């Protein structure tokens, strides 16, 4: 299984802006990711995202909303800022 070479089940986390849809959830589970940390779950009432949570629960993948201590960050892709 290639995922065992990439992730140790208790070490790999994924940070996302939105809670993952069911298709992304399948990929997360197959990759061996152990925790999903998301910023927003604004579609939580839809069936697709209910299914995502069900799959993550069954696979033993933890998920939680991020607790940010700041509202924003500035990210520059200008080489002079490196």
PDB file of N, CA, C and O in Angstrom:
ATOM      1  N   UNK A   1       0.851  -1.185   0.000  1.00  0.00           N
ATOM      2  CA  UNK A   1       0.000   0.000   0.000  1.00  0.00           C
ATOM      3  C   UNK A   1       0.889   1.238   0.000  1.00  0.00           C
ATOM      4  O   UNK A   1       1.678   1.449   0.924  1.00  0.00           O
ATOM      5  N   UNK A   2       0.755   2.071  -1.020  1.00  0.00           N
ATOM      6  CA  UNK A   2       1.623   3.237  -1.142  1.00  0.00           C
ATOM      7  C   UNK A   2       1.404   4.242  -0.027  1.00  0.00           C
ATOM      8  O   UNK A   2       2.313   4.941   0.371  1.00  0.00           O
ATOM      9  N   UNK A   3       0.188   4.310   0.523  1.00  0.00           N
ATOM     10  CA  UNK A   3      -0.073   5.322   1.553  1.00  0.00           C
ATOM     11  C   UNK A   3       0.743   5.067   2.820  1.00  0.00           C
ATOM     12  O   UNK A   3       1.069   5.992   3.541  1.00  0.00           O
ATOM     13  N   UNK A   4       1.089   3.833   3.108  1.00  0.00           N
ATOM     14  CA  UNK A   4       1.880   3.543   4.301  1.00  0.00           C
ATOM     15  C   UNK A   4       3.300   4.086   4.166  1.00  0.00           C
ATOM     16  O   UNK A   4       3.964   4.336   5.157  1.00  0.00           O
ATOM     17  N   UNK A   5       3.772   4.278   2.935  1.00  0.00           N
ATOM     18  CA  UNK A   5       5.092   4.858   2.718  1.00  0.00           C
ATOM     19  C   UNK A   5       5.065   6.381   2.839  1.00  0.00           C
ATOM     20  O   UNK A   5       6.084   6.995   3.097  1.00  0.00           O
ATOM     21  N   UNK A   6       3.910   6.972   2.632  1.00  0.00           N
ATOM     22  CA  UNK A   6       3.790   8.429   2.618  1.00  0.00           C
ATOM     23  C   UNK A   6       3.426   8.967   3.984  1.00  0.00           C
ATOM     24  O   UNK A   6       3.999   9.928   4.460  1.00  0.00           O
ATOM     25  N   UNK A   7       2.445   8.372   4.643  1.00  0.00           N
ATOM     26  CA  UNK A   7       1.931   8.889   5.906  1.00  0.00           C
ATOM     27  C   UNK A   7       1.951   7.826   6.990  1.00  0.00           C
ATOM     28  O   UNK A   7       1.565   6.700   6.755  1.00  0.00           O
ATOM     29  N   UNK A   8       2.380   8.234   8.156  1.00  0.00           N
ATOM     30  CA  UNK A   8       2.153   7.415   9.333  1.00  0.00           C
ATOM     31  C   UNK A   8       0.761   7.793   9.824  1.00  0.00           C
ATOM     32  O   UNK A   8       0.432   8.967   9.898  1.00  0.00           O
ATOM     33  N   UNK A   9      -0.056   6.823  10.138  1.00  0.00           N
ATOM     34  CA  UNK A   9      -1.465   7.088  10.395  1.00  0.00           C
ATOM     35  C   UNK A   9      -1.728   8.101  11.499  1.00  0.00           C
ATOM     36  O   UNK A   9      -2.768   8.724  11.522  1.00  0.00           O
ATOM     37  N   UNK A  10      -0.799   8.289  12.406  1.00  0.00           N
ATOM     38  CA  UNK A  10      -1.052   9.248  13.475  1.00  0.00           C
ATOM     39  C   UNK A  10      -0.335  10.577  13.278  1.00  0.00           C
ATOM     40  O   UNK A  10      -0.390  11.436  14.133  1.00  0.00           O
ATOM     41  N   UNK A  11       0.320  10.765  12.137  1.00  0.00           N
ATOM     42  CA  UNK A  11       1.100  11.986  11.930  1.00  0.00           C
ATOM     43  C   UNK A  11       0.597  12.888  10.816  1.00  0.00           C
ATOM     44  O   UNK A  11       0.890  14.076  10.826  1.00  0.00           O
ATOM     45  N   UNK A  12      -0.110  12.365   9.830  1.00  0.00           N
ATOM     46  CA  UNK A  12      -0.496  13.173   8.675  1.00  0.00           C
ATOM     47  C   UNK A  12      -1.802  13.915   8.918  1.00  0.00           C
ATOM     48  O   UNK A  12      -2.807  13.322   9.283  1.00  0.00           O
ATOM     49  N   UNK A  13      -1.724  15.218   8.701  1.00  0.00           N
ATOM     50  CA  UNK A  13      -2.896  16.078   8.848  1.00  0.00           C
ATOM     51  C   UNK A  13      -3.050  16.867   7.557  1.00  0.00           C
ATOM     52  O   UNK A  13      -2.078  17.112   6.853  1.00  0.00           O
ATOM     53  N   UNK A  14      -4.288  17.258   7.267  1.00  0.00           N
ATOM     54  CA  UNK A  14      -4.535  18.118   6.126  1.00  0.00           C
ATOM     55  C   UNK A  14      -5.300  19.343   6.615  1.00  0.00           C
ATOM     56  O   UNK A  14      -6.219  19.229   7.419  1.00  0.00           O
ATOM     57  N   UNK A  15      -4.858  20.509   6.178  1.00  0.00           N
ATOM     58  CA  UNK A  15      -5.518  21.766   6.505  1.00  0.00           C
ATOM     59  C   UNK A  15      -6.266  22.232   5.262  1.00  0.00           C
ATOM     60  O   UNK A  15      -5.680  22.294   4.176  1.00  0.00           O
ATOM     61  N   UNK A  16      -7.562  22.531   5.413  1.00  0.00           N
ATOM     62  CA  UNK A  16      -8.379  22.944   4.282  1.00  0.00           C
ATOM     63  C   UNK A  16      -9.175  24.195   4.626  1.00  0.00           C
ATOM     64  O   UNK A  16      -9.468  24.449   5.799  1.00  0.00           O
ATOM     65  N   UNK A  17      -9.508  24.954   3.594  1.00  0.00           N
ATOM     66  CA  UNK A  17     -10.358  26.128   3.799  1.00  0.00           C
ATOM     67  C   UNK A  17     -11.789  25.688   4.107  1.00  0.00           C
ATOM     68  O   UNK A  17     -12.424  26.206   5.023  1.00  0.00           O
ATOM     69  N   UNK A  18     -12.292  24.728   3.335  1.00  0.00           N
ATOM     70  CA  UNK A  18     -13.654  24.226   3.518  1.00  0.00           C
ATOM     71  C   UNK A  18     -13.623  22.765   3.932  1.00  0.00           C
ATOM     72  O   UNK A  18     -12.718  22.016   3.553  1.00  0.00           O
ATOM     73  N   UNK A  19     -14.626  22.345   4.673  1.00  0.00           N
ATOM     74  CA  UNK A  19     -14.741  20.930   5.022  1.00  0.00           C
ATOM     75  C   UNK A  19     -14.816  20.137   3.723  1.00  0.00           C
ATOM     76  O   UNK A  19     -15.501  20.533   2.785  1.00  0.00           O
ATOM     77  N   UNK A  20     -14.112  19.017   3.614  1.00  0.00           N
ATOM     78  CA  UNK A  20     -14.031  18.303   2.337  1.00  0.00           C
ATOM     79  C   UNK A  20     -15.353  17.650   1.907  1.00  0.00           C
ATOM     80  O   UNK A  20     -16.100  17.136   2.739  1.00  0.00           O
ATOM     81  N   UNK A  21     -15.593  17.671   0.603  1.00  0.00           N
ATOM     82  CA  UNK A  21     -16.755  17.000   0.027  1.00  0.00           C
ATOM     83  C   UNK A  21     -16.536  15.484   0.079  1.00  0.00           C
ATOM     84  O   UNK A  21     -15.469  15.017   0.463  1.00  0.00           O
ATOM     85  N   UNK A  22     -17.526  14.737  -0.328  1.00  0.00           N
ATOM     86  CA  UNK A  22     -17.407  13.277  -0.246  1.00  0.00           C
ATOM     87  C   UNK A  22     -16.317  12.732  -1.162  1.00  0.00           C
ATOM     88  O   UNK A  22     -15.640  11.761  -0.812  1.00  0.00           O
ATOM     89  N   UNK A  23     -16.107  13.320  -2.336  1.00  0.00           N
ATOM     90  CA  UNK A  23     -15.054  12.833  -3.235  1.00  0.00           C
ATOM     91  C   UNK A  23     -13.669  13.116  -2.660  1.00  0.00           C
ATOM     92  O   UNK A  23     -12.780  12.266  -2.701  1.00  0.00           O
ATOM     93  N   UNK A  24     -13.474  14.296  -2.100  1.00  0.00           N
ATOM     94  CA  UNK A  24     -12.192  14.615  -1.461  1.00  0.00           C
ATOM     95  C   UNK A  24     -11.975  13.755  -0.227  1.00  0.00           C
ATOM     96  O   UNK A  24     -10.859  13.334   0.059  1.00  0.00           O
ATOM     97  N   UNK A  25     -13.059  13.483   0.487  1.00  0.00           N
ATOM     98  CA  UNK A  25     -12.975  12.637   1.673  1.00  0.00           C
ATOM     99  C   UNK A  25     -12.479  11.245   1.316  1.00  0.00           C
ATOM    100  O   UNK A  25     -11.655  10.664   2.032  1.00  0.00           O
ATOM    101  N   UNK A  26     -12.931  10.705   0.201  1.00  0.00           N
ATOM    102  CA  UNK A  26     -12.445   9.391  -0.244  1.00  0.00           C
ATOM    103  C   UNK A  26     -10.937   9.411  -0.436  1.00  0.00           C
ATOM    104  O   UNK A  26     -10.222   8.499  -0.004  1.00  0.00           O
ATOM    105  N   UNK A  27     -10.441  10.462  -1.081  1.00  0.00           N
ATOM    106  CA  UNK A  27      -9.002  10.580  -1.326  1.00  0.00           C
ATOM    107  C   UNK A  27      -8.230  10.756  -0.014  1.00  0.00           C
ATOM    108  O   UNK A  27      -7.144  10.196   0.154  1.00  0.00           O
ATOM    109  N   UNK A  28      -8.791  11.512   0.914  1.00  0.00           N
ATOM    110  CA  UNK A  28      -8.154  11.721   2.221  1.00  0.00           C
ATOM    111  C   UNK A  28      -8.014  10.396   2.955  1.00  0.00           C
ATOM    112  O   UNK A  28      -6.959  10.072   3.498  1.00  0.00           O
ATOM    113  N   UNK A  29      -9.076   9.614   2.961  1.00  0.00           N
ATOM    114  CA  UNK A  29      -9.051   8.312   3.638  1.00  0.00           C
ATOM    115  C   UNK A  29      -8.050   7.379   2.968  1.00  0.00           C
ATOM    116  O   UNK A  29      -7.233   6.729   3.633  1.00  0.00           O
ATOM    117  N   UNK A  30      -8.065   7.321   1.640  1.00  0.00           N
ATOM    118  CA  UNK A  30      -7.150   6.436   0.909  1.00  0.00           C
ATOM    119  C   UNK A  30      -5.696   6.839   1.096  1.00  0.00           C
ATOM    120  O   UNK A  30      -4.809   5.986   1.078  1.00  0.00           O
ATOM    121  N   UNK A  31      -5.445   8.123   1.308  1.00  0.00           N
ATOM    122  CA  UNK A  31      -4.074   8.602   1.494  1.00  0.00           C
ATOM    123  C   UNK A  31      -3.540   8.308   2.889  1.00  0.00           C
ATOM    124  O   UNK A  31      -2.355   8.467   3.151  1.00  0.00           O
ATOM    125  N   UNK A  32      -4.402   7.885   3.798  1.00  0.00           N
ATOM    126  CA  UNK A  32      -3.949   7.585   5.152  1.00  0.00           C
ATOM    127  C   UNK A  32      -3.847   8.796   6.052  1.00  0.00           C
ATOM    128  O   UNK A  32      -3.192   8.745   7.097  1.00  0.00           O
ATOM    129  N   UNK A  33      -4.480   9.884   5.674  1.00  0.00           N
ATOM    130  CA  UNK A  33      -4.459  11.095   6.500  1.00  0.00           C
ATOM    131  C   UNK A  33      -5.277  10.839   7.755  1.00  0.00           C
ATOM    132  O   UNK A  33      -6.368  10.280   7.702  1.00  0.00           O
ATOM    133  N   UNK A  34      -4.752  11.244   8.887  1.00  0.00           N
ATOM    134  CA  UNK A  34      -5.400  10.922  10.160  1.00  0.00           C
ATOM    135  C   UNK A  34      -6.261  12.041  10.724  1.00  0.00           C
ATOM    136  O   UNK A  34      -7.089  11.795  11.595  1.00  0.00           O
ATOM    137  N   UNK A  35      -6.063  13.272  10.235  1.00  0.00           N
ATOM    138  CA  UNK A  35      -6.848  14.383  10.782  1.00  0.00           C
ATOM    139  C   UNK A  35      -7.085  15.449   9.720  1.00  0.00           C
ATOM    140  O   UNK A  35      -6.183  15.782   8.959  1.00  0.00           O
ATOM    141  N   UNK A  36      -8.301  15.976   9.703  1.00  0.00           N
ATOM    142  CA  UNK A  36      -8.681  17.077   8.815  1.00  0.00           C
ATOM    143  C   UNK A  36      -8.949  18.293   9.690  1.00  0.00           C
ATOM    144  O   UNK A  36      -9.748  18.240  10.622  1.00  0.00           O
ATOM    145  N   UNK A  37      -8.252  19.383   9.401  1.00  0.00           N
ATOM    146  CA  UNK A  37      -8.455  20.632  10.124  1.00  0.00           C
ATOM    147  C   UNK A  37      -8.966  21.639   9.103  1.00  0.00           C
ATOM    148  O   UNK A  37      -8.301  21.907   8.107  1.00  0.00           O
ATOM    149  N   UNK A  38     -10.160  22.154   9.326  1.00  0.00           N
ATOM    150  CA  UNK A  38     -10.811  23.005   8.338  1.00  0.00           C
ATOM    151  C   UNK A  38     -11.153  24.363   8.930  1.00  0.00           C
ATOM    152  O   UNK A  38     -11.314  24.517  10.143  1.00  0.00           O
ATOM    153  N   UNK A  39     -11.297  25.352   8.058  1.00  0.00           N
ATOM    154  CA  UNK A  39     -11.628  26.711   8.473  1.00  0.00           C
ATOM    155  C   UNK A  39     -13.137  26.923   8.530  1.00  0.00           C
ATOM    156  O   UNK A  39     -13.656  27.529   9.448  1.00  0.00           O
ATOM    157  N   UNK A  40     -13.865  26.391   7.540  1.00  0.00           N
ATOM    158  CA  UNK A  40     -15.305  26.631   7.458  1.00  0.00           C
ATOM    159  C   UNK A  40     -16.051  25.353   7.080  1.00  0.00           C
ATOM    160  O   UNK A  40     -15.581  24.563   6.269  1.00  0.00           O
ATOM    161  N   UNK A  41     -17.209  25.193   7.658  1.00  0.00           N
ATOM    162  CA  UNK A  41     -18.098  24.076   7.329  1.00  0.00           C
ATOM    163  C   UNK A  41     -19.442  24.661   6.878  1.00  0.00           C
ATOM    164  O   UNK A  41     -20.498  24.264   7.339  1.00  0.00           O
ATOM    165  N   UNK A  42     -19.363  25.642   5.959  1.00  0.00           N
ATOM    166  CA  UNK A  42     -20.563  26.395   5.603  1.00  0.00           C
ATOM    167  C   UNK A  42     -21.617  25.586   4.849  1.00  0.00           C
ATOM    168  O   UNK A  42     -22.741  26.016   4.739  1.00  0.00           O
ATOM    169  N   UNK A  43     -21.275  24.412   4.363  1.00  0.00           N
ATOM    170  CA  UNK A  43     -22.255  23.563   3.673  1.00  0.00           C
ATOM    171  C   UNK A  43     -22.662  22.360   4.526  1.00  0.00           C
ATOM    172  O   UNK A  43     -23.153  21.365   4.005  1.00  0.00           O
ATOM    173  N   UNK A  44     -22.488  22.443   5.830  1.00  0.00           N
ATOM    174  CA  UNK A  44     -22.664  21.288   6.705  1.00  0.00           C
ATOM    175  C   UNK A  44     -24.037  20.636   6.635  1.00  0.00           C
ATOM    176  O   UNK A  44     -24.169  19.456   6.906  1.00  0.00           O
ATOM    177  N   UNK A  45     -25.053  21.348   6.227  1.00  0.00           N
ATOM    178  CA  UNK A  45     -26.389  20.780   6.164  1.00  0.00           C
ATOM    179  C   UNK A  45     -26.659  19.928   4.936  1.00  0.00           C
ATOM    180  O   UNK A  45     -27.637  19.179   4.894  1.00  0.00           O
ATOM    181  N   UNK A  46     -25.796  19.994   3.931  1.00  0.00           N
ATOM    182  CA  UNK A  46     -26.057  19.257   2.687  1.00  0.00           C
ATOM    183  C   UNK A  46     -25.686  17.781   2.840  1.00  0.00           C
ATOM    184  O   UNK A  46     -24.809  17.415   3.616  1.00  0.00           O
ATOM    185  N   UNK A  47     -26.373  16.951   2.078  1.00  0.00           N
ATOM    186  CA  UNK A  47     -26.158  15.498   2.166  1.00  0.00           C
ATOM    187  C   UNK A  47     -24.728  15.084   1.846  1.00  0.00           C
ATOM    188  O   UNK A  47     -24.197  14.153   2.434  1.00  0.00           O
ATOM    189  N   UNK A  48     -24.099  15.790   0.895  1.00  0.00           N
ATOM    190  CA  UNK A  48     -22.721  15.461   0.503  1.00  0.00           C
ATOM    191  C   UNK A  48     -21.781  15.574   1.704  1.00  0.00           C
ATOM    192  O   UNK A  48     -20.912  14.722   1.928  1.00  0.00           O
ATOM    193  N   UNK A  49     -21.959  16.613   2.493  1.00  0.00           N
ATOM    194  CA  UNK A  49     -21.052  16.838   3.621  1.00  0.00           C
ATOM    195  C   UNK A  49     -21.435  15.990   4.829  1.00  0.00           C
ATOM    196  O   UNK A  49     -20.577  15.628   5.626  1.00  0.00           O
ATOM    197  N   UNK A  50     -22.702  15.648   4.945  1.00  0.00           N
ATOM    198  CA  UNK A  50     -23.096  14.668   5.963  1.00  0.00           C
ATOM    199  C   UNK A  50     -22.445  13.322   5.656  1.00  0.00           C
ATOM    200  O   UNK A  50     -21.958  12.632   6.555  1.00  0.00           O
ATOM    201  N   UNK A  51     -22.423  12.957   4.366  1.00  0.00           N
ATOM    202  CA  UNK A  51     -21.779  11.706   3.943  1.00  0.00           C
ATOM    203  C   UNK A  51     -20.281  11.753   4.236  1.00  0.00           C
ATOM    204  O   UNK A  51     -19.692  10.751   4.657  1.00  0.00           O
ATOM    205  N   UNK A  52     -19.667  12.907   4.030  1.00  0.00           N
ATOM    206  CA  UNK A  52     -18.232  13.059   4.314  1.00  0.00           C
ATOM    207  C   UNK A  52     -17.940  12.770   5.774  1.00  0.00           C
ATOM    208  O   UNK A  52     -17.007  12.027   6.099  1.00  0.00           O
ATOM    209  N   UNK A  53     -18.728  13.356   6.659  1.00  0.00           N
ATOM    210  CA  UNK A  53     -18.510  13.143   8.089  1.00  0.00           C
ATOM    211  C   UNK A  53     -18.741  11.676   8.462  1.00  0.00           C
ATOM    212  O   UNK A  53     -17.998  11.113   9.263  1.00  0.00           O
ATOM    213  N   UNK A  54     -19.746  11.063   7.866  1.00  0.00           N
ATOM    214  CA  UNK A  54     -20.014   9.641   8.113  1.00  0.00           C
ATOM    215  C   UNK A  54     -18.810   8.795   7.706  1.00  0.00           C
ATOM    216  O   UNK A  54     -18.369   7.921   8.464  1.00  0.00           O
ATOM    217  N   UNK A  55     -18.261   9.061   6.510  1.00  0.00           N
ATOM    218  CA  UNK A  55     -17.107   8.287   6.031  1.00  0.00           C
ATOM    219  C   UNK A  55     -15.887   8.508   6.916  1.00  0.00           C
ATOM    220  O   UNK A  55     -15.168   7.555   7.252  1.00  0.00           O
ATOM    221  N   UNK A  56     -15.641   9.760   7.300  1.00  0.00           N
ATOM    222  CA  UNK A  56     -14.487  10.049   8.160  1.00  0.00           C
ATOM    223  C   UNK A  56     -14.641   9.356   9.513  1.00  0.00           C
ATOM    224  O   UNK A  56     -13.679   8.797  10.035  1.00  0.00           O
ATOM    225  N   UNK A  57     -15.846   9.391  10.063  1.00  0.00           N
ATOM    226  CA  UNK A  57     -16.095   8.713  11.333  1.00  0.00           C
ATOM    227  C   UNK A  57     -15.832   7.215  11.222  1.00  0.00           C
ATOM    228  O   UNK A  57     -15.170   6.616  12.075  1.00  0.00           O
ATOM    229  N   UNK A  58     -16.352   6.590  10.165  1.00  0.00           N
ATOM    230  CA  UNK A  58     -16.175   5.143   9.973  1.00  0.00           C
ATOM    231  C   UNK A  58     -14.716   4.776   9.765  1.00  0.00           C
ATOM    232  O   UNK A  58     -14.273   3.707  10.179  1.00  0.00           O
ATOM    233  N   UNK A  59     -13.955   5.673   9.125  1.00  0.00           N
ATOM    234  CA  UNK A  59     -12.541   5.402   8.853  1.00  0.00           C
ATOM    235  C   UNK A  59     -11.640   5.777  10.036  1.00  0.00           C
ATOM    236  O   UNK A  59     -10.437   5.518  10.004  1.00  0.00           O
ATOM    237  N   UNK A  60     -12.211   6.400  11.047  1.00  0.00           N
ATOM    238  CA  UNK A  60     -11.408   6.799  12.205  1.00  0.00           C
ATOM    239  C   UNK A  60     -10.558   8.026  11.972  1.00  0.00           C
ATOM    240  O   UNK A  60      -9.561   8.245  12.668  1.00  0.00           O
ATOM    241  N   UNK A  61     -10.931   8.848  11.003  1.00  0.00           N
ATOM    242  CA  UNK A  61     -10.201  10.080  10.713  1.00  0.00           C
ATOM    243  C   UNK A  61     -10.821  11.202  11.553  1.00  0.00           C
ATOM    244  O   UNK A  61     -12.020  11.438  11.498  1.00  0.00           O
ATOM    245  N   UNK A  62      -9.995  11.858  12.337  1.00  0.00           N
ATOM    246  CA  UNK A  62     -10.474  12.964  13.169  1.00  0.00           C
ATOM    247  C   UNK A  62     -10.673  14.205  12.307  1.00  0.00           C
ATOM    248  O   UNK A  62      -9.970  14.400  11.314  1.00  0.00           O
ATOM    249  N   UNK A  63     -11.578  15.067  12.708  1.00  0.00           N
ATOM    250  CA  UNK A  63     -11.749  16.353  12.036  1.00  0.00           C
ATOM    251  C   UNK A  63     -12.149  17.395  13.065  1.00  0.00           C
ATOM    252  O   UNK A  63     -12.785  17.097  14.068  1.00  0.00           O
ATOM    253  N   UNK A  64     -11.692  18.627  12.806  1.00  0.00           N
ATOM    254  CA  UNK A  64     -11.999  19.727  13.724  1.00  0.00           C
ATOM    255  C   UNK A  64     -11.856  21.057  13.010  1.00  0.00           C
ATOM    256  O   UNK A  64     -11.127  21.182  12.017  1.00  0.00           O
ATOM    257  N   UNK A  65     -12.570  22.013  13.529  1.00  0.00           N
ATOM    258  CA  UNK A  65     -12.484  23.383  13.008  1.00  0.00           C
ATOM    259  C   UNK A  65     -11.230  24.029  13.588  1.00  0.00           C
ATOM    260  O   UNK A  65     -10.939  23.876  14.774  1.00  0.00           O
ATOM    261  N   UNK A  66     -10.503  24.749  12.750  1.00  0.00           N
ATOM    262  CA  UNK A  66      -9.277  25.407  13.198  1.00  0.00           C
ATOM    263  C   UNK A  66      -9.630  26.530  14.179  1.00  0.00           C
ATOM    264  O   UNK A  66     -10.674  27.165  14.057  1.00  0.00           O
ATOM    265  N   UNK A  67      -8.786  26.713  15.157  1.00  0.00           N
ATOM    266  CA  UNK A  67      -8.951  27.808  16.110  1.00  0.00           C
ATOM    267  C   UNK A  67      -7.827  28.813  15.844  1.00  0.00           C
ATOM    268  O   UNK A  67      -6.749  28.714  16.443  1.00  0.00           O
ATOM    269  N   UNK A  68      -8.089  29.721  14.934  1.00  0.00           N
ATOM    270  CA  UNK A  68      -7.072  30.691  14.527  1.00  0.00           C
ATOM    271  C   UNK A  68      -6.952  31.799  15.569  1.00  0.00           C
ATOM    272  O   UNK A  68      -7.946  32.223  16.154  1.00  0.00           O
ATOM    273  N   UNK A  69      -5.724  32.247  15.771  1.00  0.00           N
ATOM    274  CA  UNK A  69      -5.480  33.337  16.709  1.00  0.00           C
ATOM    275  C   UNK A  69      -5.313  34.671  15.993  1.00  0.00           C
ATOM    276  O   UNK A  69      -5.038  35.673  16.620  1.00  0.00           O
ATOM    277  N   UNK A  70      -5.471  34.646  14.669  1.00  0.00           N
ATOM    278  CA  UNK A  70      -5.380  35.874  13.871  1.00  0.00           C
ATOM    279  C   UNK A  70      -6.400  35.792  12.748  1.00  0.00           C
ATOM    280  O   UNK A  70      -6.858  34.710  12.397  1.00  0.00           O
ATOM    281  N   UNK A  71      -6.764  36.936  12.202  1.00  0.00           N
ATOM    282  CA  UNK A  71      -7.772  36.983  11.140  1.00  0.00           C
ATOM    283  C   UNK A  71      -7.199  36.790   9.746  1.00  0.00           C
ATOM    284  O   UNK A  71      -7.914  36.362   8.839  1.00  0.00           O
ATOM    285  N   UNK A  72      -5.933  37.117   9.547  1.00  0.00           N
ATOM    286  CA  UNK A  72      -5.359  37.010   8.206  1.00  0.00           C
ATOM    287  C   UNK A  72      -3.837  36.954   8.291  1.00  0.00           C
ATOM    288  O   UNK A  72      -3.247  37.279   9.317  1.00  0.00           O
ATOM    289  N   UNK A  73      -3.240  36.543   7.169  1.00  0.00           N
ATOM    290  CA  UNK A  73      -1.789  36.584   7.010  1.00  0.00           C
ATOM    291  C   UNK A  73      -1.499  37.126   5.620  1.00  0.00           C
ATOM    292  O   UNK A  73      -2.353  37.075   4.726  1.00  0.00           O
ATOM    293  N   UNK A  74      -0.307  37.634   5.413  1.00  0.00           N
ATOM    294  CA  UNK A  74       0.102  38.124   4.098  1.00  0.00           C
ATOM    295  C   UNK A  74       1.106  37.143   3.532  1.00  0.00           C
ATOM    296  O   UNK A  74       2.097  36.807   4.188  1.00  0.00           O
ATOM    297  N   UNK A  75       0.853  36.678   2.323  1.00  0.00           N
ATOM    298  CA  UNK A  75       1.729  35.737   1.656  1.00  0.00           C
ATOM    299  C   UNK A  75       2.203  36.360   0.343  1.00  0.00           C
ATOM    300  O   UNK A  75       1.389  36.728  -0.490  1.00  0.00           O
ATOM    301  N   UNK A  76       3.497  36.478   0.175  1.00  0.00           N
ATOM    302  CA  UNK A  76       4.060  37.081  -1.026  1.00  0.00           C
ATOM    303  C   UNK A  76       4.761  36.012  -1.857  1.00  0.00           C
ATOM    304  O   UNK A  76       5.474  35.166  -1.327  1.00  0.00           O
ATOM    305  N   UNK A  77       4.563  36.093  -3.161  1.00  0.00           N
ATOM    306  CA  UNK A  77       5.270  35.214  -4.096  1.00  0.00           C
ATOM    307  C   UNK A  77       6.337  36.003  -4.864  1.00  0.00           C
ATOM    308  O   UNK A  77       6.854  35.543  -5.874  1.00  0.00           O
ATOM    309  N   UNK A  78       6.683  37.149  -4.356  1.00  0.00           N
ATOM    310  CA  UNK A  78       7.718  37.993  -4.966  1.00  0.00           C
ATOM    311  C   UNK A  78       9.069  37.544  -4.412  1.00  0.00           C
ATOM    312  O   UNK A  78       9.269  37.497  -3.187  1.00  0.00           O
ATOM    313  N   UNK A  79      10.008  37.219  -5.289  1.00  0.00           N
ATOM    314  CA  UNK A  79      11.306  36.715  -4.858  1.00  0.00           C
ATOM    315  C   UNK A  79      12.068  37.675  -3.966  1.00  0.00           C
ATOM    316  O   UNK A  79      12.830  37.257  -3.105  1.00  0.00           O
ATOM    317  N   UNK A  80      11.865  38.973  -4.141  1.00  0.00           N
ATOM    318  CA  UNK A  80      12.601  39.935  -3.310  1.00  0.00           C
ATOM    319  C   UNK A  80      12.165  39.880  -1.854  1.00  0.00           C
ATOM    320  O   UNK A  80      12.871  40.350  -0.964  1.00  0.00           O
ATOM    321  N   UNK A  81      11.012  39.298  -1.568  1.00  0.00           N
ATOM    322  CA  UNK A  81      10.534  39.174  -0.199  1.00  0.00           C
ATOM    323  C   UNK A  81      11.062  37.932   0.516  1.00  0.00           C
ATOM    324  O   UNK A  81      10.825  37.733   1.699  1.00  0.00           O
ATOM    325  N   UNK A  82      11.797  37.087  -0.214  1.00  0.00           N
ATOM    326  CA  UNK A  82      12.300  35.839   0.366  1.00  0.00           C
ATOM    327  C   UNK A  82      13.585  36.084   1.103  1.00  0.00           C
ATOM    328  O   UNK A  82      14.427  36.799   0.712  1.00  0.00           O
TER     329      UNK A  82
END
